[in-house]
Short mmCIF file of C-alpha atoms in Angstrom, two decimals:
data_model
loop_
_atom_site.label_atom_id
_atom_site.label_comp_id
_atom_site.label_asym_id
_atom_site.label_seq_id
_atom_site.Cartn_x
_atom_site.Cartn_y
_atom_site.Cartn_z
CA UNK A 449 -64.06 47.21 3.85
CA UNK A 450 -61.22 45.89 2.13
CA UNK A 451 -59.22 46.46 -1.05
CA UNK A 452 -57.73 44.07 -3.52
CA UNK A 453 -53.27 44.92 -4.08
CA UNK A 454 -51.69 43.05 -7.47
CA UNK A 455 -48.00 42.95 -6.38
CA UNK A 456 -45.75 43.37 -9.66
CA UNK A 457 -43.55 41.85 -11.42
CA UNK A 458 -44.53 38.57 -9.06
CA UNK A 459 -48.70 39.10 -10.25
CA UNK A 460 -49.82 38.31 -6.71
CA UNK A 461 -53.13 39.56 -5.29
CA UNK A 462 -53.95 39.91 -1.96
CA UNK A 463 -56.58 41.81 0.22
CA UNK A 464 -55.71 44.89 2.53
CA UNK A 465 -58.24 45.95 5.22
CA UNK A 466 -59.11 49.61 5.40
CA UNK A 467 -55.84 51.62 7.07
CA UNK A 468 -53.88 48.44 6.58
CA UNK A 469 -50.36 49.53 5.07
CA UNK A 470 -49.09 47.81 2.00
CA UNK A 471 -46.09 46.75 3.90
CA UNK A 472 -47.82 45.14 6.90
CA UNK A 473 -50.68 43.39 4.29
CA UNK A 474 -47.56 42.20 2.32
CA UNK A 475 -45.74 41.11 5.17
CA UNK A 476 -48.74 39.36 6.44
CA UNK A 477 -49.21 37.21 3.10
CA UNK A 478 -45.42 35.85 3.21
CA UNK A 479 -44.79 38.36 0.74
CA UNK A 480 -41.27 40.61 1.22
CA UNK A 481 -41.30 43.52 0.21
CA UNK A 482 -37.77 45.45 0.75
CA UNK A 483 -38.04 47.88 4.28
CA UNK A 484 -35.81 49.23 7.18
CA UNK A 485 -37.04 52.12 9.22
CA UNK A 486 -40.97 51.46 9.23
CA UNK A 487 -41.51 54.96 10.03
CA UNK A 488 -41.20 56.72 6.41
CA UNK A 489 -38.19 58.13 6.75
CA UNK A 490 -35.39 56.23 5.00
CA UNK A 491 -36.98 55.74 1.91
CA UNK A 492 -36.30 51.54 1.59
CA UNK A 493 -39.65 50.40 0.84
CA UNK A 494 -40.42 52.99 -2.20
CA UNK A 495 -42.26 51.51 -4.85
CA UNK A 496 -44.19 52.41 -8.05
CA UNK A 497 -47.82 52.99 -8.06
CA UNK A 498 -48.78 51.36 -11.60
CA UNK A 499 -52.72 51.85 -10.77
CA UNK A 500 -55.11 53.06 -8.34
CA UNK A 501 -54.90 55.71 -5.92
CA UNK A 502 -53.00 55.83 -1.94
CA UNK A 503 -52.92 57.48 1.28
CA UNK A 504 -49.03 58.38 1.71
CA UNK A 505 -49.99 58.62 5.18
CA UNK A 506 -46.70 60.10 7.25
CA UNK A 507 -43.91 59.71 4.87
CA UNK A 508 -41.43 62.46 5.38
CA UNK A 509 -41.21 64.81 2.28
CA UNK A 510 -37.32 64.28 2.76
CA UNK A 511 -37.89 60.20 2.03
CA UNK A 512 -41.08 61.03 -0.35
CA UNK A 513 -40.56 63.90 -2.37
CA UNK A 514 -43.49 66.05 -3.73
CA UNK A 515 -41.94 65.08 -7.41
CA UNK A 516 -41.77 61.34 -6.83
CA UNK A 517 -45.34 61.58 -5.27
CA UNK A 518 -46.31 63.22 -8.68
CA UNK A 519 -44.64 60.39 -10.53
CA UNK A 520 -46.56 57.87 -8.62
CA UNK A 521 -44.60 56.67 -5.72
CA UNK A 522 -45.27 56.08 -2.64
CA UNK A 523 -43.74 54.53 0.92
CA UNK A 524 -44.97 50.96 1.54
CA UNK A 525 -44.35 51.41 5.47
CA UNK A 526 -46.68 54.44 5.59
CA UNK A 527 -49.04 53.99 2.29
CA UNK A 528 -52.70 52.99 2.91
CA UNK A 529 -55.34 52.01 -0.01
CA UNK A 530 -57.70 53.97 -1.40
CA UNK A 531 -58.84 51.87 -4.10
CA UNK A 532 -57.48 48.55 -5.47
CA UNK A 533 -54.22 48.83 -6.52
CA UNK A 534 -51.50 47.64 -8.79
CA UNK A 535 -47.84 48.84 -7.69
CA UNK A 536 -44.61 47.50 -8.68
CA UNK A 537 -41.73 46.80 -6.46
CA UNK A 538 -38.11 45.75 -6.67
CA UNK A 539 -38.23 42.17 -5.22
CA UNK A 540 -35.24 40.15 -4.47
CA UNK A 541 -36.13 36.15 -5.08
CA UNK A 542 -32.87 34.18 -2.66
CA UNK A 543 -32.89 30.55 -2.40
CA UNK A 544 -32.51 30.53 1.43
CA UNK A 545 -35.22 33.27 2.16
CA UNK A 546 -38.17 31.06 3.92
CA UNK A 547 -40.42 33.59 3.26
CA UNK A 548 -42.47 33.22 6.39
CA UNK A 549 -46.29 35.61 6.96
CA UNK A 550 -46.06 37.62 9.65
CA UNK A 551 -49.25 37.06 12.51
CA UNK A 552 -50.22 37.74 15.88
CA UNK A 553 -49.19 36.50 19.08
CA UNK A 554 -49.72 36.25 22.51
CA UNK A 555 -47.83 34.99 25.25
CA UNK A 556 -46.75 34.79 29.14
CA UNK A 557 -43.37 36.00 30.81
CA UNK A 558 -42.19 32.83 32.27
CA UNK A 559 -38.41 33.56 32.79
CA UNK A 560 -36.35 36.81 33.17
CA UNK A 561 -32.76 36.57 33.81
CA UNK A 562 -30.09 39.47 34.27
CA UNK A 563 -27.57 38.36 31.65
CA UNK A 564 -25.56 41.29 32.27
CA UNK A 565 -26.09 44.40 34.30
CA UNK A 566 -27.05 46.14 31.21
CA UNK A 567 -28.86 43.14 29.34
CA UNK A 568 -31.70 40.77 30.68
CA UNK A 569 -33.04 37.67 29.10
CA UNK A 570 -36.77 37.19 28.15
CA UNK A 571 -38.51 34.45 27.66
CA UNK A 572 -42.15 34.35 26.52
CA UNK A 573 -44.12 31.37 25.95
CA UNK A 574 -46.64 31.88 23.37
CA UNK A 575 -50.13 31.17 23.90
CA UNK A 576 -50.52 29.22 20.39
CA UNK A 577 -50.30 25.44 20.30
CA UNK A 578 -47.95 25.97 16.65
CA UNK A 579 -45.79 28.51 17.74
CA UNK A 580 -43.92 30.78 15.95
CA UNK A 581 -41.93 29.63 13.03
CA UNK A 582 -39.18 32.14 12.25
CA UNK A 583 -35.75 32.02 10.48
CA UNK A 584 -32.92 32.05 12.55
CA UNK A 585 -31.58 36.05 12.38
CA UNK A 586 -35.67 37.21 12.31
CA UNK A 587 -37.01 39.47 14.73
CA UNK A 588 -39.98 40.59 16.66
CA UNK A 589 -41.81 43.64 17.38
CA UNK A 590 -42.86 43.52 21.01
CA UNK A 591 -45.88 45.35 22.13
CA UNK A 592 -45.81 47.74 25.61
CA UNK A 593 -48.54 47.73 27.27
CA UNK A 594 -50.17 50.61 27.93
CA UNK A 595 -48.60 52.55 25.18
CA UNK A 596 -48.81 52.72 21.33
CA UNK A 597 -45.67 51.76 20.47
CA UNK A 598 -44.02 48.59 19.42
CA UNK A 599 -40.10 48.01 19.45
CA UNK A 600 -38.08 45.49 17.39
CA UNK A 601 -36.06 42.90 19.17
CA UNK A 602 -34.07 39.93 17.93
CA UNK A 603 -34.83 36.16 18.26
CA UNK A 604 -32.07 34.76 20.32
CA UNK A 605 -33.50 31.19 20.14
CA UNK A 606 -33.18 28.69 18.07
CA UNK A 607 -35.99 28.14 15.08
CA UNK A 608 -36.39 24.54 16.49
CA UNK A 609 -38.10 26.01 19.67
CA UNK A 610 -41.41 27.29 18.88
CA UNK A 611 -43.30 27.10 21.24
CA UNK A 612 -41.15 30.56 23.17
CA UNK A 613 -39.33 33.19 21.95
CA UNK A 614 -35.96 34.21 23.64
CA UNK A 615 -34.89 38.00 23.97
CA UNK A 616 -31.81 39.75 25.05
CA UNK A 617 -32.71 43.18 25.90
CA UNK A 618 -30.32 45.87 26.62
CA UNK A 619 -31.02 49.31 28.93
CA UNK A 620 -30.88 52.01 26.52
CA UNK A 621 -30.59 55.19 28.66
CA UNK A 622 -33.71 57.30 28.46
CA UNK A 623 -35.22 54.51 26.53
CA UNK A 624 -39.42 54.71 27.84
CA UNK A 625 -39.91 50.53 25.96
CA UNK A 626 -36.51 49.04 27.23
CA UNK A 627 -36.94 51.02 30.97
CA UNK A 628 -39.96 49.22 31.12
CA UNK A 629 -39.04 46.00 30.19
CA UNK A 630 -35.87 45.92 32.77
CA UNK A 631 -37.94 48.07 35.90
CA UNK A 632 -41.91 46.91 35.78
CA UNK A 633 -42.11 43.59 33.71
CA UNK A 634 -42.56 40.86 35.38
CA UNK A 635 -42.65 36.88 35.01
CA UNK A 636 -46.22 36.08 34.59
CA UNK A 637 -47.03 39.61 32.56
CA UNK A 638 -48.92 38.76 29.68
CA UNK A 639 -47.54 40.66 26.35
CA UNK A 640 -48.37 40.88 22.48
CA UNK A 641 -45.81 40.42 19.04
CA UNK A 642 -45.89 40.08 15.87
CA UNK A 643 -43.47 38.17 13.79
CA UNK A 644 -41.35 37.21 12.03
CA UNK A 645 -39.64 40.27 10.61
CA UNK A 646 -36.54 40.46 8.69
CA UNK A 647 -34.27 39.55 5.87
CA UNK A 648 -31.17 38.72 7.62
CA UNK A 649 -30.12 34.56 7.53
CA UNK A 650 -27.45 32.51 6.71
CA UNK A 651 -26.74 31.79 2.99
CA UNK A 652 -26.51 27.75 3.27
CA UNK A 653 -26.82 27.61 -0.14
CA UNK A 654 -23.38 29.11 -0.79
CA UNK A 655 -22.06 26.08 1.09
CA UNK A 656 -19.12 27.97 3.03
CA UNK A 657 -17.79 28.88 6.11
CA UNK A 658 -19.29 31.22 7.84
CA UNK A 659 -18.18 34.26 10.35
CA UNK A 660 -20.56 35.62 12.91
CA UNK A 661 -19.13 39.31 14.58
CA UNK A 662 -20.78 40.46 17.53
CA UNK A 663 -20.87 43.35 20.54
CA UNK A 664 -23.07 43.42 23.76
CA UNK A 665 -26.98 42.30 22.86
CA UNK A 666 -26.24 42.05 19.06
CA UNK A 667 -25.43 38.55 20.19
CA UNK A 668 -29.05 37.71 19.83
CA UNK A 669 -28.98 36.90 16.27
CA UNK A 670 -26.14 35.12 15.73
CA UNK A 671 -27.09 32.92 18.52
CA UNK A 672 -29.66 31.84 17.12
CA UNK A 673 -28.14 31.05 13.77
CA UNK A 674 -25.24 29.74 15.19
CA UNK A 675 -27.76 27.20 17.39
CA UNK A 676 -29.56 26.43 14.53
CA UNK A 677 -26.63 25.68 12.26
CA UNK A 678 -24.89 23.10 14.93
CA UNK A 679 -28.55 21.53 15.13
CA UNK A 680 -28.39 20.90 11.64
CA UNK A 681 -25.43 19.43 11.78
CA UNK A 682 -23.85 21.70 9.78
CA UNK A 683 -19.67 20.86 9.29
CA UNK A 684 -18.60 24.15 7.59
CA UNK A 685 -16.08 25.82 9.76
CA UNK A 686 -18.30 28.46 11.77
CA UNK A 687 -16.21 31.42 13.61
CA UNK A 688 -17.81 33.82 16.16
CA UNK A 689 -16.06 36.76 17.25
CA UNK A 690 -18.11 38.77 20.14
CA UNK A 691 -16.91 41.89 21.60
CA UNK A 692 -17.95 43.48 25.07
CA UNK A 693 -16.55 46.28 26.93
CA UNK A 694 -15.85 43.64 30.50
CA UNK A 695 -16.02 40.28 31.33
CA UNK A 696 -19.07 40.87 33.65
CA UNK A 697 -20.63 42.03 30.72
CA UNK A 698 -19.35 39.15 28.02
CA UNK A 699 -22.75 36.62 28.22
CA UNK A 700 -23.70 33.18 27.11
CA UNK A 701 -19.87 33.07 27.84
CA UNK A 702 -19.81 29.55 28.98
CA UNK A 703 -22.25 28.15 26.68
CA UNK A 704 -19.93 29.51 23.07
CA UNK A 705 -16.92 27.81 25.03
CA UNK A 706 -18.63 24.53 25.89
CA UNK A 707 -19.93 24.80 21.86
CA UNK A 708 -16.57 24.81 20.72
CA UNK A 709 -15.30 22.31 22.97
CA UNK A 710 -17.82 19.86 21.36
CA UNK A 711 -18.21 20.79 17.79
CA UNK A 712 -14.62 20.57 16.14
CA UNK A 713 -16.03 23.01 13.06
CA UNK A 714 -17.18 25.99 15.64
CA UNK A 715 -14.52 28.64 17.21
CA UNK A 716 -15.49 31.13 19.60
CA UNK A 717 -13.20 34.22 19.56
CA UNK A 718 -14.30 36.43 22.80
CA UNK A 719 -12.79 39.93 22.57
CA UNK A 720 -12.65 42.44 25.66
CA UNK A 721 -12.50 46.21 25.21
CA UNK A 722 -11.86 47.78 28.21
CA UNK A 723 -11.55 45.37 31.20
CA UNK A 724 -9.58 46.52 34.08
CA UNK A 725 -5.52 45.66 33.53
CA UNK A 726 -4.48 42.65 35.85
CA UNK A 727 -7.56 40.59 35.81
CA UNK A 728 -7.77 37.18 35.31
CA UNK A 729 -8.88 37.70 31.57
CA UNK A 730 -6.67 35.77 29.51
CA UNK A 731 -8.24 36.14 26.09
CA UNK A 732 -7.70 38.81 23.91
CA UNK A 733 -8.30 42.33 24.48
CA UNK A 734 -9.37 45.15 22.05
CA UNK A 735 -12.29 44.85 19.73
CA UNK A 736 -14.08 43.33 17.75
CA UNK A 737 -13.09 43.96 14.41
CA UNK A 738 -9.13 44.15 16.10
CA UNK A 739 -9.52 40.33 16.80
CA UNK A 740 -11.30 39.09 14.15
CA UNK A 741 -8.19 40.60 11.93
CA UNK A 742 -5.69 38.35 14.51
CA UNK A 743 -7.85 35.63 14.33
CA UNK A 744 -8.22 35.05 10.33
CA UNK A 745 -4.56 36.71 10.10
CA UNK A 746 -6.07 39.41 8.01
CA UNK A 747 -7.69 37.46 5.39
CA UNK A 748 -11.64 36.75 5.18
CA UNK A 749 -11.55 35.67 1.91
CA UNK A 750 -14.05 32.49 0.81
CA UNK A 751 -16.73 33.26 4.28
CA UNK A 752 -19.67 34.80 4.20
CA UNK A 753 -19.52 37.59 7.40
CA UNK A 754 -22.89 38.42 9.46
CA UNK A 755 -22.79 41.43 11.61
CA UNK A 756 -24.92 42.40 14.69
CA UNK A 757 -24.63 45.43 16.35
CA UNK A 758 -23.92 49.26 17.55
CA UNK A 759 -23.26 50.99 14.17
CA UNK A 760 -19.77 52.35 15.30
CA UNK A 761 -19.16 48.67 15.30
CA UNK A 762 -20.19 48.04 12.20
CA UNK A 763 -18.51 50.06 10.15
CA UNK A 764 -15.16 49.40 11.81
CA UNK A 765 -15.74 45.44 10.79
CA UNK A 766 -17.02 46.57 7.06
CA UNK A 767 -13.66 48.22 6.85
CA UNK A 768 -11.75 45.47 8.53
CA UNK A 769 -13.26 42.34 6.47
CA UNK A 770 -12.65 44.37 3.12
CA UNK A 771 -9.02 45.69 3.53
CA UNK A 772 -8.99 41.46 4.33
CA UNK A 773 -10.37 40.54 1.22
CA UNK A 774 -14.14 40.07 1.83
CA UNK A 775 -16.48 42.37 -0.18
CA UNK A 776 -20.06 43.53 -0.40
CA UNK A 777 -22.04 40.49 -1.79
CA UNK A 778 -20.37 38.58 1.04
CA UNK A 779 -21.25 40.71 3.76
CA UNK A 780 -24.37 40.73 5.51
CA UNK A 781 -26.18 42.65 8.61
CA UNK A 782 -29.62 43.06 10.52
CA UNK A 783 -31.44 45.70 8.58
CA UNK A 784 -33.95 46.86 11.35
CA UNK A 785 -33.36 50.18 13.01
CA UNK A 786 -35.61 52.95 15.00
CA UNK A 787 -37.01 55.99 13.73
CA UNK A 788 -33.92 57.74 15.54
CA UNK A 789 -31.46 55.21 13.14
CA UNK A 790 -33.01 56.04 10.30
CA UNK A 791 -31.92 59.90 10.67
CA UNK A 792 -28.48 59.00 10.82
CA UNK A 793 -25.66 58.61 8.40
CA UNK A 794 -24.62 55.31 7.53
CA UNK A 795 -21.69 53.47 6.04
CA UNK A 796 -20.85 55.02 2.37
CA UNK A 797 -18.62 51.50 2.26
CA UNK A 798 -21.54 49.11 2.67
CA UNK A 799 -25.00 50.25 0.34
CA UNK A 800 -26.78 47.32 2.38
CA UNK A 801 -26.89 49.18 5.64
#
């Protein structure tokens, strides 16, 4: 059984299978409806309910208040369909958005590499002839076998290789998905995804430089942008400052500096936080957000900034690229997070997070 959902103010109607969500039917058709936590409990993806009647399924009462279920709205992530239904929803049109469905996929473990000790590289070849087509800065959710659960990870490849998928996955102590990925998978495992998920990409369109910031596996990302951008042969000045605690953990090291060597427009800015005093490090040494502020000499102004990963991070480059200049509309950062994320308190400077 299936229902028929009008999507407002665009007038787009699609069908939703019984227990489908209205985020993952949306998703599906290439629509994008705004989301973050998937697990209804930060409150992103509310929308109106202009007609018809839902299954709020487990929103938290904290994101979905008994008033504002009165009023008629509901959590995309978490609502199901009842009967057909009109809703209305606060879409943001952006030129460079590719607007991509999300589908199915299969594929084979045919390379895992220790990057770091903490981080190994994935790569999955997927078992359909097309591919995956993805915008660079998408993600994935990764099925584990043998357990209902799904985690997000970021495409570290570039868009022009379809026919794999690339991730960088990083031990998170007491993590049950990414213990299993680093101590039982193997090359050869067969695994399901879905994909592509996400809103975070480069602005082209704006037609300036750009600055890509950076610690441990939140390379992923801006990899993959920064790949795709050279590909295009992009010759805006492009900047990437990544931070890691030690050199042994600083990956894809030699690949940023043979980039830069050859592309006169790209500069790779590798920052160390805490490697041992008298090595043979010669580059700088602090964090991110400390050498980004050398390298621009304290002033971001006329870049767009992109920003991948731990949220301590974050925030200390928000603060850093707006005390140089760079605001809001010009900052940008992945907006996928766990259910555990989505309890915590984020930047009041940045509304985006």
């Amino acid at each position: 059984m299936s229902y028929q959902l009008t999507i407002e103010p665009l007038g787009q109607t699609i069908d939703v299978e019984e227990g489908q969500t209205i985020l993952d039917a949306s998703l599906r058709a290439g629509i994008y409806l705004p989301h973050a936590c998937c697990h209804g409990l930060c409150a992103t993806c509310k929308i109106d309910v202009v007609d018809g009647e839902v299954d709020h399924g487990e929103a938290s009462n904290f994101a979905l208040m008994d008033y504002e279920r009165e009023e008629g709205k509901t959590l995309a992530c978490c609502a199901t369909l009842q009967s057909d239904l009109v809703i209305e929803a606060e879409i943001d049109v952006d030129a460079d958005a590719q607007n991509l469905p999300v589908k199915d996929f299969t594929g084979t473990v045919h390379r895992i590499v220790n990057l770091t000790p903490t981080i190994k590289g994935v790569w999955i070849k997927l078992d359909d002839p097309d591919g995956m087509q993805f915008q660079a800065g998408q993600y994935i959710n990764l099925h584990i076998p043998g357990e209902s659960m799904t985690r997000a990870f970021s495409l570290a490849n570039a868009p022009s290789e379809t026919g794999e998928v690339e991730l960088n996955i990083r031990l998170v102590p007491g993590g049950k998905a990414t213990t299993w990925i680093h101590e039982t998978l193997k090359e050869g495992d067969s695994l399901r995804l879905s994909g592509p998920y996400g809103r975070f990409f480069v602005r082209k369109s704006a037609g300036v430089p750009s600055i890509f910031l950076a610690g441990g596996s939140g390379l992923s990302s801006p990899r993959s942008m920064i790949l795709d951008l050279l590909e295009e042969g992009s010759g805006l000045p492009i900047t990437l400052v990544y931070g890691a605690r030690s050199r042994e953990e600083l990956y894809y090291h030699d690949e940023f500096t043979a980039l830069a060597e050859k592309h006169p427009n790209f500069s790779y800015v590798p920052a160390l936080s805490n490697e041992p005093e008298g090595s043979a490090w010669s580059g700088f040494r602090g964090f991110v957000h400390e050498a980004a502020k050398n390298h621009f000499d304290n002033d971001f102004r006329g870049h767009k900034a992109y920003l991948c990963g731990p949220p301590v991070m974050i925030d200390a480059c928000i603060t850093t690229l707006m005390q140089g200049r760079l605001f809001e509309r010009d900052i940008y950062t992945e907006k996928f997070f766990s259910a555990a994320d989505a309890q915590q308190v984020r930047s009041p400077l940045f509304k985006k997070i």
